[in-house]
PDB file of C-alpha atoms in Angstrom:
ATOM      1  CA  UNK J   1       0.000   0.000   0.000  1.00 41.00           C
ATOM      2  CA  UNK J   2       1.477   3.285  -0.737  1.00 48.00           C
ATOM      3  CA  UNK J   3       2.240   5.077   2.339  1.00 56.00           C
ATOM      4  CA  UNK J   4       0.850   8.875   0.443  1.00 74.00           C
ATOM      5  CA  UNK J   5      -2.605   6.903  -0.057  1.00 89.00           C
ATOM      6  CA  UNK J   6      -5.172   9.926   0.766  1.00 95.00           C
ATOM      7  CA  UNK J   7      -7.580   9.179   3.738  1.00 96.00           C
ATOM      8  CA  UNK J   8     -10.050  10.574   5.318  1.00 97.00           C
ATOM      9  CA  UNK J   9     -12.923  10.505   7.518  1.00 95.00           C
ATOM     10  CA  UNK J  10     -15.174  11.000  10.536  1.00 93.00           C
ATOM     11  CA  UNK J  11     -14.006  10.649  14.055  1.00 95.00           C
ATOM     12  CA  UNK J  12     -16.840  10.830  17.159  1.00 92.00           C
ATOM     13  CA  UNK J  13     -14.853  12.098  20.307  1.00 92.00           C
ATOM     14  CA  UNK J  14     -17.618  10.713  22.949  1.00 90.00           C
ATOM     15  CA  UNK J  15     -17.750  10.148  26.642  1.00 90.00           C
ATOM     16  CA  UNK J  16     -19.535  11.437  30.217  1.00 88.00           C
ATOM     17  CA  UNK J  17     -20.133  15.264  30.692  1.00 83.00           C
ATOM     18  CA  UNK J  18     -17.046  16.876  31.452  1.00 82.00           C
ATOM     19  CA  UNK J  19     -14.341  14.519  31.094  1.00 89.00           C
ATOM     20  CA  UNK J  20     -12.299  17.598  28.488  1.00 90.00           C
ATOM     21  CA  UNK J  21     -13.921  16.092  24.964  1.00 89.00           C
ATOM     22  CA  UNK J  22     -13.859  19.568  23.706  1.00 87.00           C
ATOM     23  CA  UNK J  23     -10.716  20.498  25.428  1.00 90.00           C
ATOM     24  CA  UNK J  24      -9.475  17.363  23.405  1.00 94.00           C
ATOM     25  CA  UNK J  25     -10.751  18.763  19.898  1.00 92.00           C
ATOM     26  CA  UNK J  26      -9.290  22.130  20.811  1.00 90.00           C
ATOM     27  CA  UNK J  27      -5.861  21.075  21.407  1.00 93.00           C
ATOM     28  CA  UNK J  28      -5.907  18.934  18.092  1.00 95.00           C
ATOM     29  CA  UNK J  29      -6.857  21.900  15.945  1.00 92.00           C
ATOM     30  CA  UNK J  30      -4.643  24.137  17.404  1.00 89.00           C
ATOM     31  CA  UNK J  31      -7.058  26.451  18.067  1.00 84.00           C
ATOM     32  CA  UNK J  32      -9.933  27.378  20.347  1.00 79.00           C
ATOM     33  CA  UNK J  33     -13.353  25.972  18.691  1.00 79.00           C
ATOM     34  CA  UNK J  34     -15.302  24.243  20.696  1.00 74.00           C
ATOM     35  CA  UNK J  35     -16.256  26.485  23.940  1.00 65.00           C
ATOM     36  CA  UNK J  36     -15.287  24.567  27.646  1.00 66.00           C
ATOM     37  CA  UNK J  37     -16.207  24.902  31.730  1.00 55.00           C
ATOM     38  CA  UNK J  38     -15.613  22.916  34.460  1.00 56.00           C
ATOM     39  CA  UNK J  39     -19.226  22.871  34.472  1.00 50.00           C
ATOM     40  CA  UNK J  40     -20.888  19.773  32.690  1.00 48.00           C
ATOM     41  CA  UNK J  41     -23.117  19.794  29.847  1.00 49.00           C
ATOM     42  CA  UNK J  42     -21.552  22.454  28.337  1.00 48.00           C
ATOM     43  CA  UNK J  43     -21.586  21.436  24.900  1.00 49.00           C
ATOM     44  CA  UNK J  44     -24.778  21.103  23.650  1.00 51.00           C
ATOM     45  CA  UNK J  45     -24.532  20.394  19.791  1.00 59.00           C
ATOM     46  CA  UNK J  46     -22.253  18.335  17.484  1.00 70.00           C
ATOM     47  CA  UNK J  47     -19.220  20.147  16.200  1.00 78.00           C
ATOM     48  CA  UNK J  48     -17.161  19.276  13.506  1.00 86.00           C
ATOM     49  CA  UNK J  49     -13.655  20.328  13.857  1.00 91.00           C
ATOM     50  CA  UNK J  50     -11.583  19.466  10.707  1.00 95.00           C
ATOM     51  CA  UNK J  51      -7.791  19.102  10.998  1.00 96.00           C
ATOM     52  CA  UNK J  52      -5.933  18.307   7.452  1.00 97.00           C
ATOM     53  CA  UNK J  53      -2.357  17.590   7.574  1.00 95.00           C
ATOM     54  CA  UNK J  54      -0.637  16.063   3.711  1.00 94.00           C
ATOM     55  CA  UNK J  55      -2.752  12.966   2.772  1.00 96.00           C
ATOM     56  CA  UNK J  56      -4.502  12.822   6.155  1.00 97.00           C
ATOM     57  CA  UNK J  57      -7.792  14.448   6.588  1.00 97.00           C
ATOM     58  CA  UNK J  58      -9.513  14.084  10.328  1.00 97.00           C
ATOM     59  CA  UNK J  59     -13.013  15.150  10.765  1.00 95.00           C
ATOM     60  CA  UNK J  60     -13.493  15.344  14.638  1.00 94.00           C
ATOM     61  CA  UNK J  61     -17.255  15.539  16.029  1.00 87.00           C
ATOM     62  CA  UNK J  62     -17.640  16.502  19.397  1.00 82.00           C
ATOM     63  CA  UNK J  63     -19.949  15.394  21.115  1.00 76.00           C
ATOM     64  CA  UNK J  64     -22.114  16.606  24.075  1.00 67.00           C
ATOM     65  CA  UNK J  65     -21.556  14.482  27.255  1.00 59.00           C
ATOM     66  CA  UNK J  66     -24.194  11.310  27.272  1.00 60.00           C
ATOM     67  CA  UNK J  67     -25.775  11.142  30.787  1.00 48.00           C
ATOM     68  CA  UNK J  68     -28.699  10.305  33.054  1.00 58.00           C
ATOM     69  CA  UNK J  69     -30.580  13.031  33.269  1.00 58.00           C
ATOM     70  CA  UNK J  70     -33.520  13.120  30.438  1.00 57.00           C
ATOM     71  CA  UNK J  71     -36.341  14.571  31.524  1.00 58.00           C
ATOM     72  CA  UNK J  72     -35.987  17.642  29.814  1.00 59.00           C
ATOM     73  CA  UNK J  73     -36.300  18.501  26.129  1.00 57.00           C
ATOM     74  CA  UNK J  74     -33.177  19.896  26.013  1.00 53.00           C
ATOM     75  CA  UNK J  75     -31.282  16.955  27.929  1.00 58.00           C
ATOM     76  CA  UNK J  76     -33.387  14.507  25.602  1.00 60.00           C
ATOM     77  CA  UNK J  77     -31.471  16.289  22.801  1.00 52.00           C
ATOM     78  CA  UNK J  78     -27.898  15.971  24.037  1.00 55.00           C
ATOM     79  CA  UNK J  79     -28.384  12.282  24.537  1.00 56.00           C
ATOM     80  CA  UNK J  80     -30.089  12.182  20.948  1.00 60.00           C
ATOM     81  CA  UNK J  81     -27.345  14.317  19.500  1.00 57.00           C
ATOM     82  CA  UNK J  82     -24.267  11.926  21.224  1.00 56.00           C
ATOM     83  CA  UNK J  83     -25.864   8.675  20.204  1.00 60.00           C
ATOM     84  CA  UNK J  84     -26.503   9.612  16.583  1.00 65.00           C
ATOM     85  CA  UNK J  85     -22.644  10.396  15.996  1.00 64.00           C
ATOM     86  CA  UNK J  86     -21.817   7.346  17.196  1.00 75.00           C
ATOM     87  CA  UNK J  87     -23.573   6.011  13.537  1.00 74.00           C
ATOM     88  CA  UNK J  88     -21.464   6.873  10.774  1.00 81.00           C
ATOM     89  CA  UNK J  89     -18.491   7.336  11.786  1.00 90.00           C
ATOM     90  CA  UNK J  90     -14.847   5.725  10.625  1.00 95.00           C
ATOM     91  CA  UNK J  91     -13.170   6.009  14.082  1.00 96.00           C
ATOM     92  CA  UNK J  92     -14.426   6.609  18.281  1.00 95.00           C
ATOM     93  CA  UNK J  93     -12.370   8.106  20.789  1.00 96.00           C
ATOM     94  CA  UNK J  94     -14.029   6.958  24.068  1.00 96.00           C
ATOM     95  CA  UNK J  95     -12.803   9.942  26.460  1.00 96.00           C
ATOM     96  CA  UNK J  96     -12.629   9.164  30.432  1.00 96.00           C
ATOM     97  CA  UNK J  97     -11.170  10.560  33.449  1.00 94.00           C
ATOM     98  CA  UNK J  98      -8.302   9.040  34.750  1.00 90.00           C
ATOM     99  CA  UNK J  99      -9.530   6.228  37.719  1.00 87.00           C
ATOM    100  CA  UNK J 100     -12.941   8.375  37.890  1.00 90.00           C
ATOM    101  CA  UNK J 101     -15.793   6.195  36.783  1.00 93.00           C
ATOM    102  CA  UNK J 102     -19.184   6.591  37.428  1.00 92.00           C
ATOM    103  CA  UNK J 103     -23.024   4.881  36.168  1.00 90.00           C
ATOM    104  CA  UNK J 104     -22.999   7.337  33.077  1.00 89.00           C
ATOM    105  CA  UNK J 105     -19.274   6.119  31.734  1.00 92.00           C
ATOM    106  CA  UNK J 106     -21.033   2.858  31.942  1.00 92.00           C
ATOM    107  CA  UNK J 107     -23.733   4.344  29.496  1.00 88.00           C
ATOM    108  CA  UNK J 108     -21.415   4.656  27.056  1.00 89.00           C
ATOM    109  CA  UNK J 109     -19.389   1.656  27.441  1.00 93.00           C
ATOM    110  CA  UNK J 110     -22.712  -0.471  26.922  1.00 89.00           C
ATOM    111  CA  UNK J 111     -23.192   1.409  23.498  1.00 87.00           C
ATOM    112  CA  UNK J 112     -19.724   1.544  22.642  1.00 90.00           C
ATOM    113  CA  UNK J 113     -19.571  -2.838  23.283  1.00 90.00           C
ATOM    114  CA  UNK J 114     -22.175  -3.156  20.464  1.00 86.00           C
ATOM    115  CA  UNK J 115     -19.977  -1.495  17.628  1.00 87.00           C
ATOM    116  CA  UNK J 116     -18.042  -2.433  15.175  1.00 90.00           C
ATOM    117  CA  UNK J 117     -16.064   0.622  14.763  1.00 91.00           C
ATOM    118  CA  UNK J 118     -12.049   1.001  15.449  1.00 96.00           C
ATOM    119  CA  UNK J 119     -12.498   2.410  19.106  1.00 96.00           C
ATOM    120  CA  UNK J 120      -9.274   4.488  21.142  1.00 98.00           C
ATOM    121  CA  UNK J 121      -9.599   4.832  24.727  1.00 98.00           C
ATOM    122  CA  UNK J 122      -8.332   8.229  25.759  1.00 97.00           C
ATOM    123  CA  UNK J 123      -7.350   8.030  29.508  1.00 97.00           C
ATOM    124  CA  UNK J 124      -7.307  11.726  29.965  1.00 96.00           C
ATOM    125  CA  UNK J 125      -6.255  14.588  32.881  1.00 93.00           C
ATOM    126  CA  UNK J 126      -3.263  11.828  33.708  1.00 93.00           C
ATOM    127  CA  UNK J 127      -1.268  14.671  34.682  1.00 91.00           C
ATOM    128  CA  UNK J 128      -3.249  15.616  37.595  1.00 89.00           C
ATOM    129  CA  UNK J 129      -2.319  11.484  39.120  1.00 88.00           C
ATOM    130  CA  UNK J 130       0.796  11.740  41.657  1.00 85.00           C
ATOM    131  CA  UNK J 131       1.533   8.080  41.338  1.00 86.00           C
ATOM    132  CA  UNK J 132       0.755   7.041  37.642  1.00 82.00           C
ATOM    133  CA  UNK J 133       1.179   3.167  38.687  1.00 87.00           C
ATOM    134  CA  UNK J 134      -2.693   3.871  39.650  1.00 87.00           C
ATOM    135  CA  UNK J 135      -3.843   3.571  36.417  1.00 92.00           C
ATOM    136  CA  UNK J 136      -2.534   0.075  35.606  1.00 93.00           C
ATOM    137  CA  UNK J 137      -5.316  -1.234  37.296  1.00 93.00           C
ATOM    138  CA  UNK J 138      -8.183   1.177  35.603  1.00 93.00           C
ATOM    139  CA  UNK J 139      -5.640   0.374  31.952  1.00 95.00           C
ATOM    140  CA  UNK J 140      -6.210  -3.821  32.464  1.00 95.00           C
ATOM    141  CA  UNK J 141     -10.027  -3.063  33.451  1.00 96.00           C
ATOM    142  CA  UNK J 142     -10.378  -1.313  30.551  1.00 96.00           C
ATOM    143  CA  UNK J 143      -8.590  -3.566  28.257  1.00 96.00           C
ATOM    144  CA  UNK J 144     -10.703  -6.401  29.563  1.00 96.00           C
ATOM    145  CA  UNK J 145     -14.255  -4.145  28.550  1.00 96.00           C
ATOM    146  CA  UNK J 146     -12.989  -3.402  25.201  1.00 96.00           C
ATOM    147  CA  UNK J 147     -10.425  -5.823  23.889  1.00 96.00           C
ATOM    148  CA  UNK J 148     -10.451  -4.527  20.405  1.00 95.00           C
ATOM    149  CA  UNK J 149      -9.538  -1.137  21.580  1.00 97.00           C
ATOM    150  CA  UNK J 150      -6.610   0.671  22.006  1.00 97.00           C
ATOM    151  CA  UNK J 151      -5.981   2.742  24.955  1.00 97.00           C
ATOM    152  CA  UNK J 152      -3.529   5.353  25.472  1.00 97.00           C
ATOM    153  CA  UNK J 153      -3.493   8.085  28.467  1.00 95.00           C
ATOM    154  CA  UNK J 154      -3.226  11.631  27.383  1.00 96.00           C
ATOM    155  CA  UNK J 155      -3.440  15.395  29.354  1.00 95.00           C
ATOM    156  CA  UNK J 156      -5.865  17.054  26.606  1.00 93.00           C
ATOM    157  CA  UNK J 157      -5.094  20.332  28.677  1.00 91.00           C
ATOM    158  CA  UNK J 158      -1.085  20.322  28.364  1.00 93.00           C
ATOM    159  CA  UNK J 159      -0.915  17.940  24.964  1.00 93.00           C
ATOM    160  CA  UNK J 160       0.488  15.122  26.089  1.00 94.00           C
ATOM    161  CA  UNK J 161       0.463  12.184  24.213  1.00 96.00           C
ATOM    162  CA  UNK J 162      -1.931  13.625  21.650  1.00 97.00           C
ATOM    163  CA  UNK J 163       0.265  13.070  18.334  1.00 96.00           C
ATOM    164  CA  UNK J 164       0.399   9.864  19.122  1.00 97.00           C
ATOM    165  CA  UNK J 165      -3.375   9.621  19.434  1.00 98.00           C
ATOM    166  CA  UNK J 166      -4.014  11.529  16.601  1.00 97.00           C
ATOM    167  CA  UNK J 167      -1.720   8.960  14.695  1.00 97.00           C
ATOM    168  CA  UNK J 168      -3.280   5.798  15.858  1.00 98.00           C
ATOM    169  CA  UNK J 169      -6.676   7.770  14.156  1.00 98.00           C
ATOM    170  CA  UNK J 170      -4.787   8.757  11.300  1.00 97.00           C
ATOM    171  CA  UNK J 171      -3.880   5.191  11.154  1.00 96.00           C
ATOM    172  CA  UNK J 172      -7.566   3.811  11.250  1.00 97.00           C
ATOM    173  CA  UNK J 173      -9.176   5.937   8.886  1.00 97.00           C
ATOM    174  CA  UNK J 174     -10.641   5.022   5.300  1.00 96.00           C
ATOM    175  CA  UNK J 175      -8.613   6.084   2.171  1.00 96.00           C
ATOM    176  CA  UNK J 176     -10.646   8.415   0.485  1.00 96.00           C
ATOM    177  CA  UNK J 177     -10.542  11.831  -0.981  1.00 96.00           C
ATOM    178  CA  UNK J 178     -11.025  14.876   1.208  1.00 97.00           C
ATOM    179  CA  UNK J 179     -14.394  15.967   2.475  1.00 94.00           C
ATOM    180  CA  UNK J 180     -13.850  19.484   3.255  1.00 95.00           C
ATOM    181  CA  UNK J 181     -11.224  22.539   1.727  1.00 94.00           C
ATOM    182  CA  UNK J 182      -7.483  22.017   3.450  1.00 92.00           C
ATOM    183  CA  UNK J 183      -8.230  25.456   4.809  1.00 91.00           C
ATOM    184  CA  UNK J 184     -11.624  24.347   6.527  1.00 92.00           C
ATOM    185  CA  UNK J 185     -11.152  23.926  10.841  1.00 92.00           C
ATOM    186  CA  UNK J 186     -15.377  23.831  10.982  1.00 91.00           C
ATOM    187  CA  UNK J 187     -18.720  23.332   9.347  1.00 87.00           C
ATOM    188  CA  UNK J 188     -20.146  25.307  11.761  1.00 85.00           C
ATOM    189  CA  UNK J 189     -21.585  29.302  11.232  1.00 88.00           C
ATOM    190  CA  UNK J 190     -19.451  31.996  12.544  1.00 91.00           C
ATOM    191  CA  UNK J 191     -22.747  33.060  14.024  1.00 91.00           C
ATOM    192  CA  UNK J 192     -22.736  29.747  16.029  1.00 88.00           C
ATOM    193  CA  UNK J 193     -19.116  30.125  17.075  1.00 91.00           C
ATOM    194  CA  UNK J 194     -19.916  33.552  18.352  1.00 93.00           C
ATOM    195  CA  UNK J 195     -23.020  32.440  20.426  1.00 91.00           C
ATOM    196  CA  UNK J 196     -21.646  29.641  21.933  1.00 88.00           C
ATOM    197  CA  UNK J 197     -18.972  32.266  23.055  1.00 92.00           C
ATOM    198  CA  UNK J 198     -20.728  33.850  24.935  1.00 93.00           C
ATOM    199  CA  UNK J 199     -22.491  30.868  26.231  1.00 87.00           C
ATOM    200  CA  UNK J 200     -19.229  29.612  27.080  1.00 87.00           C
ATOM    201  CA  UNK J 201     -18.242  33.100  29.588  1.00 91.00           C
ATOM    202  CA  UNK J 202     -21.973  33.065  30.662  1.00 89.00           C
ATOM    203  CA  UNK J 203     -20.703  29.673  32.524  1.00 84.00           C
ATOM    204  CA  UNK J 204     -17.679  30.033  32.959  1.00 85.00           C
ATOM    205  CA  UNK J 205     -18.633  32.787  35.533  1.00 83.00           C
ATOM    206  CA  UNK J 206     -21.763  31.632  36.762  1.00 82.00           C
ATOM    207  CA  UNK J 207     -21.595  28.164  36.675  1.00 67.00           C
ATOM    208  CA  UNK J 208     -22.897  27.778  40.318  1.00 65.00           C
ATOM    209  CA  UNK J 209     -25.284  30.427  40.317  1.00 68.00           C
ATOM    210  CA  UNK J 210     -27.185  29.929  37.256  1.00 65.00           C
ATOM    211  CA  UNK J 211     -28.791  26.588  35.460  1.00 55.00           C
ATOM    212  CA  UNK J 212     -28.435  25.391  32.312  1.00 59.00           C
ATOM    213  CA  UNK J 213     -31.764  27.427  31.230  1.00 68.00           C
ATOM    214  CA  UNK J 214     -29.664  29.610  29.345  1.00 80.00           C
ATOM    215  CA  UNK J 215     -29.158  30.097  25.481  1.00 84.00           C
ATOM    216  CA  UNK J 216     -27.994  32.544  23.357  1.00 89.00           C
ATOM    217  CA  UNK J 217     -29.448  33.849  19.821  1.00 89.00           C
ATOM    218  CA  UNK J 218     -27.285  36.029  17.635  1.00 92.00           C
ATOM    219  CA  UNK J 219     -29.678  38.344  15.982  1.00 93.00           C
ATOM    220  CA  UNK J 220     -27.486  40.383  14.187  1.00 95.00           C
ATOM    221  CA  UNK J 221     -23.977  39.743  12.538  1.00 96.00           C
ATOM    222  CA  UNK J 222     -22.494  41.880  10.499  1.00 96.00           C
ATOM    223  CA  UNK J 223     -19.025  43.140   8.618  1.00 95.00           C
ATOM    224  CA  UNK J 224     -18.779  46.928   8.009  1.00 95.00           C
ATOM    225  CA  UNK J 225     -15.665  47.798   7.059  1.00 93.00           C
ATOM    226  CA  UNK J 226     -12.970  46.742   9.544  1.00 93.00           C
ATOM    227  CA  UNK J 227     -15.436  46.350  12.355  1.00 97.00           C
ATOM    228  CA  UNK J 228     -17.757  42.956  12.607  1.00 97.00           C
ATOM    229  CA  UNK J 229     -21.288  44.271  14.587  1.00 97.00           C
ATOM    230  CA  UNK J 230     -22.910  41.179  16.899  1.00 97.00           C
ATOM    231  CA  UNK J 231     -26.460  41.587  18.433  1.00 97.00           C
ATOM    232  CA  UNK J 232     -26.386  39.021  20.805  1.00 95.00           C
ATOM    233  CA  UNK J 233     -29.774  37.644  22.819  1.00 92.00           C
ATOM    234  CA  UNK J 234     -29.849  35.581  25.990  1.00 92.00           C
ATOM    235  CA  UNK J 235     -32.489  33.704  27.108  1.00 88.00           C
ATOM    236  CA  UNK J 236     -32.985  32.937  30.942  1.00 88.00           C
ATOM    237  CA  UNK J 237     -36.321  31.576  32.109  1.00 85.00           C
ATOM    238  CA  UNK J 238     -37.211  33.395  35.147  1.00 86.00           C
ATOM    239  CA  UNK J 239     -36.746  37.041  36.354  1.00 89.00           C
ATOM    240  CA  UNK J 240     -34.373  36.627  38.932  1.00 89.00           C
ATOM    241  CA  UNK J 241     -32.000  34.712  36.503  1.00 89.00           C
ATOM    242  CA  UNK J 242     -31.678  37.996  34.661  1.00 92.00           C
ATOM    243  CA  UNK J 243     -31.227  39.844  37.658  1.00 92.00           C
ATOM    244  CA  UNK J 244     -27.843  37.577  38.415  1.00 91.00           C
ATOM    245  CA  UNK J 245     -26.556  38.142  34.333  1.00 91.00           C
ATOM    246  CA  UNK J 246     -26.632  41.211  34.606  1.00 93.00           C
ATOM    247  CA  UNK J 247     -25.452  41.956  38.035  1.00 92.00           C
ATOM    248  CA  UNK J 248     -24.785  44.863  39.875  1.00 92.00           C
ATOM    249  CA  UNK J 249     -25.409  48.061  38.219  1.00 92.00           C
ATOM    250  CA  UNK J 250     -24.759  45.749  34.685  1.00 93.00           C
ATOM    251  CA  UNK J 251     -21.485  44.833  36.263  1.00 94.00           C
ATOM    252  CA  UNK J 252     -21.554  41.149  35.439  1.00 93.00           C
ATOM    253  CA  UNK J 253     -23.123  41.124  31.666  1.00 95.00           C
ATOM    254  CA  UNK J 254     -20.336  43.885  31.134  1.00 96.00           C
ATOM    255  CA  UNK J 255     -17.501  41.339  32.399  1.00 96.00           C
ATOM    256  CA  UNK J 256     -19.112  38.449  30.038  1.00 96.00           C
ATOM    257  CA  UNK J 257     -19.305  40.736  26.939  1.00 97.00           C
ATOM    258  CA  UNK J 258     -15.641  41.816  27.253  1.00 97.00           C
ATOM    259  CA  UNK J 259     -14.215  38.402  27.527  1.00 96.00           C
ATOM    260  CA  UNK J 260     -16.455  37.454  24.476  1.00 96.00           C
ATOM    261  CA  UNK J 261     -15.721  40.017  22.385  1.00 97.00           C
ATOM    262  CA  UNK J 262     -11.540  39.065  23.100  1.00 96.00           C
ATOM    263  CA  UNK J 263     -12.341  35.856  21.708  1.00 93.00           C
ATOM    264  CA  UNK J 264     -14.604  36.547  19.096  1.00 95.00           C
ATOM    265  CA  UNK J 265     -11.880  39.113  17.813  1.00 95.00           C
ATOM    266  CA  UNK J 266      -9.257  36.328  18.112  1.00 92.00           C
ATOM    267  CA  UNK J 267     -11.437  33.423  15.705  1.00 90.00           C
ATOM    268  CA  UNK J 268     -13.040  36.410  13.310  1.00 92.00           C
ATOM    269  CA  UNK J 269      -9.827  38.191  13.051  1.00 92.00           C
ATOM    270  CA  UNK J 270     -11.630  41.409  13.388  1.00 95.00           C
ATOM    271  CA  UNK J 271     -12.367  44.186  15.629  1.00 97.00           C
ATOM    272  CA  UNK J 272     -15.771  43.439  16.906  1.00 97.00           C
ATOM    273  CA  UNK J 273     -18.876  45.687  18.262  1.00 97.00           C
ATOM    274  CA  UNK J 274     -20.559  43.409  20.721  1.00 97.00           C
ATOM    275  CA  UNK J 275     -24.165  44.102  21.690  1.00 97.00           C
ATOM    276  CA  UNK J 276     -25.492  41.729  24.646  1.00 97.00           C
ATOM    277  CA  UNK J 277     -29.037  42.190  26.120  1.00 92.00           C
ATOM    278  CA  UNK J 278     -31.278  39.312  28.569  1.00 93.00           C
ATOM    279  CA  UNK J 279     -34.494  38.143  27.924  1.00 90.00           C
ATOM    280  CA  UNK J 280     -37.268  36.066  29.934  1.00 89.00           C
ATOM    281  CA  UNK J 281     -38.603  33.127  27.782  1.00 83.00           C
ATOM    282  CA  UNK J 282     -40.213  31.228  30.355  1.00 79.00           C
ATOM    283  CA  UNK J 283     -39.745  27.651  29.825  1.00 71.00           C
ATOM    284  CA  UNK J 284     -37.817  27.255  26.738  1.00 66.00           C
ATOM    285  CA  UNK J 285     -35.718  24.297  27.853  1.00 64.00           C
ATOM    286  CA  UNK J 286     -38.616  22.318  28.290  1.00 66.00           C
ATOM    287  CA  UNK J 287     -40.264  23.434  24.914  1.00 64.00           C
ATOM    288  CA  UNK J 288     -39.601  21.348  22.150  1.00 67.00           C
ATOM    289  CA  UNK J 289     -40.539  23.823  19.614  1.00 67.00           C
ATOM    290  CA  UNK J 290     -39.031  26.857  21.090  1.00 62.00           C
ATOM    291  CA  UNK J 291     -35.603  24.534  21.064  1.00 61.00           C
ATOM    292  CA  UNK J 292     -35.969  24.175  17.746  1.00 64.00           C
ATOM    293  CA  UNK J 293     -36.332  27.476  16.482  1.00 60.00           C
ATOM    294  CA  UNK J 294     -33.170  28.163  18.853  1.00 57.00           C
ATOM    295  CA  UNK J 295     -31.084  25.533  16.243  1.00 61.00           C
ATOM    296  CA  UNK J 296     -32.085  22.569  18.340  1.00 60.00           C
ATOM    297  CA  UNK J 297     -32.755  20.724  15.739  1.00 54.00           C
ATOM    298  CA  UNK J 298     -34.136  16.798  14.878  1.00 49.00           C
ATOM    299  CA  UNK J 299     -35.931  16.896  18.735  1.00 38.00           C
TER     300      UNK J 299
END
């Protein structure tokens, strides 16, 4: 076979909430994409993030975390959302955390023992073990749940071990022509990137104050000369959540718009005019058509 044979395909990076899936994807593409917090759940969608390097072609999905909770639209969705990448894809990287396992990493081992797809076990946040003989144990356990798999233990956060891991994918994908431009890193809107933005510094900074009943609609996006314009709408669904958003004499939806903006300026490569106002939608998360008009989508 000749080693310059072009390959390419689709790789579902899947696991528990929080257990640095997007992190992971981030690090790979060299770039900030998918939007993080120590708080779980926060991705929400499927995300393609596209990394093309010579003949190889990776087309990483990340994934919202699959868990327990699904009594809400909104969590129905997530769970929906994971499950579905898992169909047609060429390659899985099954993301957990270190010796931490708990009734929803067993979720996704059950799904994960019925495929027939090349599976890599990413032991991530190894860095953060003292004594890495600990994680021969959770390694052999592992081994034992999946046999075809291959395991590796990686830091997402500081890159270690992640060429290697992105070579044992590069290794199990299809040869095939490109899917996307060399110069494509997404397939996603620049309108989506900027909401989940500010999605992303609405929980970063009130992750233990606020619930997940919060989403963000960009109503306006545009380029006028060298300045990009974004109208940005959050939804909360009761009054006092808007209260906390915007703080103190607008103290707190002022902090969250100027760490936005510093991003968005960073992926658009432009100077950017950031507009951010709250609104009550009482209920939305919980609303299957009001999730869908909010890009929700297949519910």
């Amino acid at each position: 076979m000749n080693d310059e044979a072009t390959r390419c395909g689709y790789v579902a990076i899947v696991g528990r909430p929080n257990v640095g899936k997007s992190t992971l994807l981030n690090h790979i593409l060299g770039q900030k994409l998918a939007i993080t917090s120590r708080k779980p759940q926060t991705t929400r969608h499927t995300l393609l993030g596209i990394k093309t390097e010579g003949s190889v072609q990776a087309v990483y999905v990340d994934t919202p975390g699959m868990h327990k909770e699904n009594q809400k639209a909104l969590n129905r969705y997530m769970n929906k959302t994971a499950s579905a990448a898992l169909k047609d894809v060429d390659v899985i990287i099954f993301v957990v955390d270190r010796t931490r396992w708990t009734e929803e990493d067993d979720m996704v081992l059950d799904r994960l023992k019925h495929l027939s797809n090349p599976i890599i076990v990413a032991v991530n946040k190894t860095d953060r073990l003292e004594d890495k003989s600990e994680l021969l144990p959770q390694l052999k356990w592992l081994a034992e749940q999946l046999p075809a798999a291959e395991i590796i233990p990686i830091s997402a956060q500081h890159g270690t071990n992640l060429l290697a891991l992105e070579a044992l994918v590069a290794e199990r994908l299809p040869e095939s022509e490109h899917f996307f431009p060399e110069e494509q890193i997404t397939d996603r809107s620049s309108r989506f990137l900027a909401a989940e933005l500010v999605r992303e510094k609405i929980m970063r900074q009130l992750g233990a104050e606020l619930p997940y009943q919060v989403a963000v609609e960009i109503e306006e996006f545009k380029q006028e000369g060298r300045v990009l314009h974004i109208h940005a709408l959050i939804l909360v669904e009761r009054d006092g959540q808007k209260k906390i958003l915007i703080g103190n004499a607008g103290d707190r939806i002022k902090r969250i718009g100027q760490e936005a903006r510093k991003d968005m300026e960073t992926l658009f490569d432009s100077k950017v005019m950031l507009n951010l106002w709250v609104k009550v939608r009482s209920g939305w998360s919980d609303d299957e058509r009001a999730l869908r008009s909010l890009g929700y989508a297949d519910i």
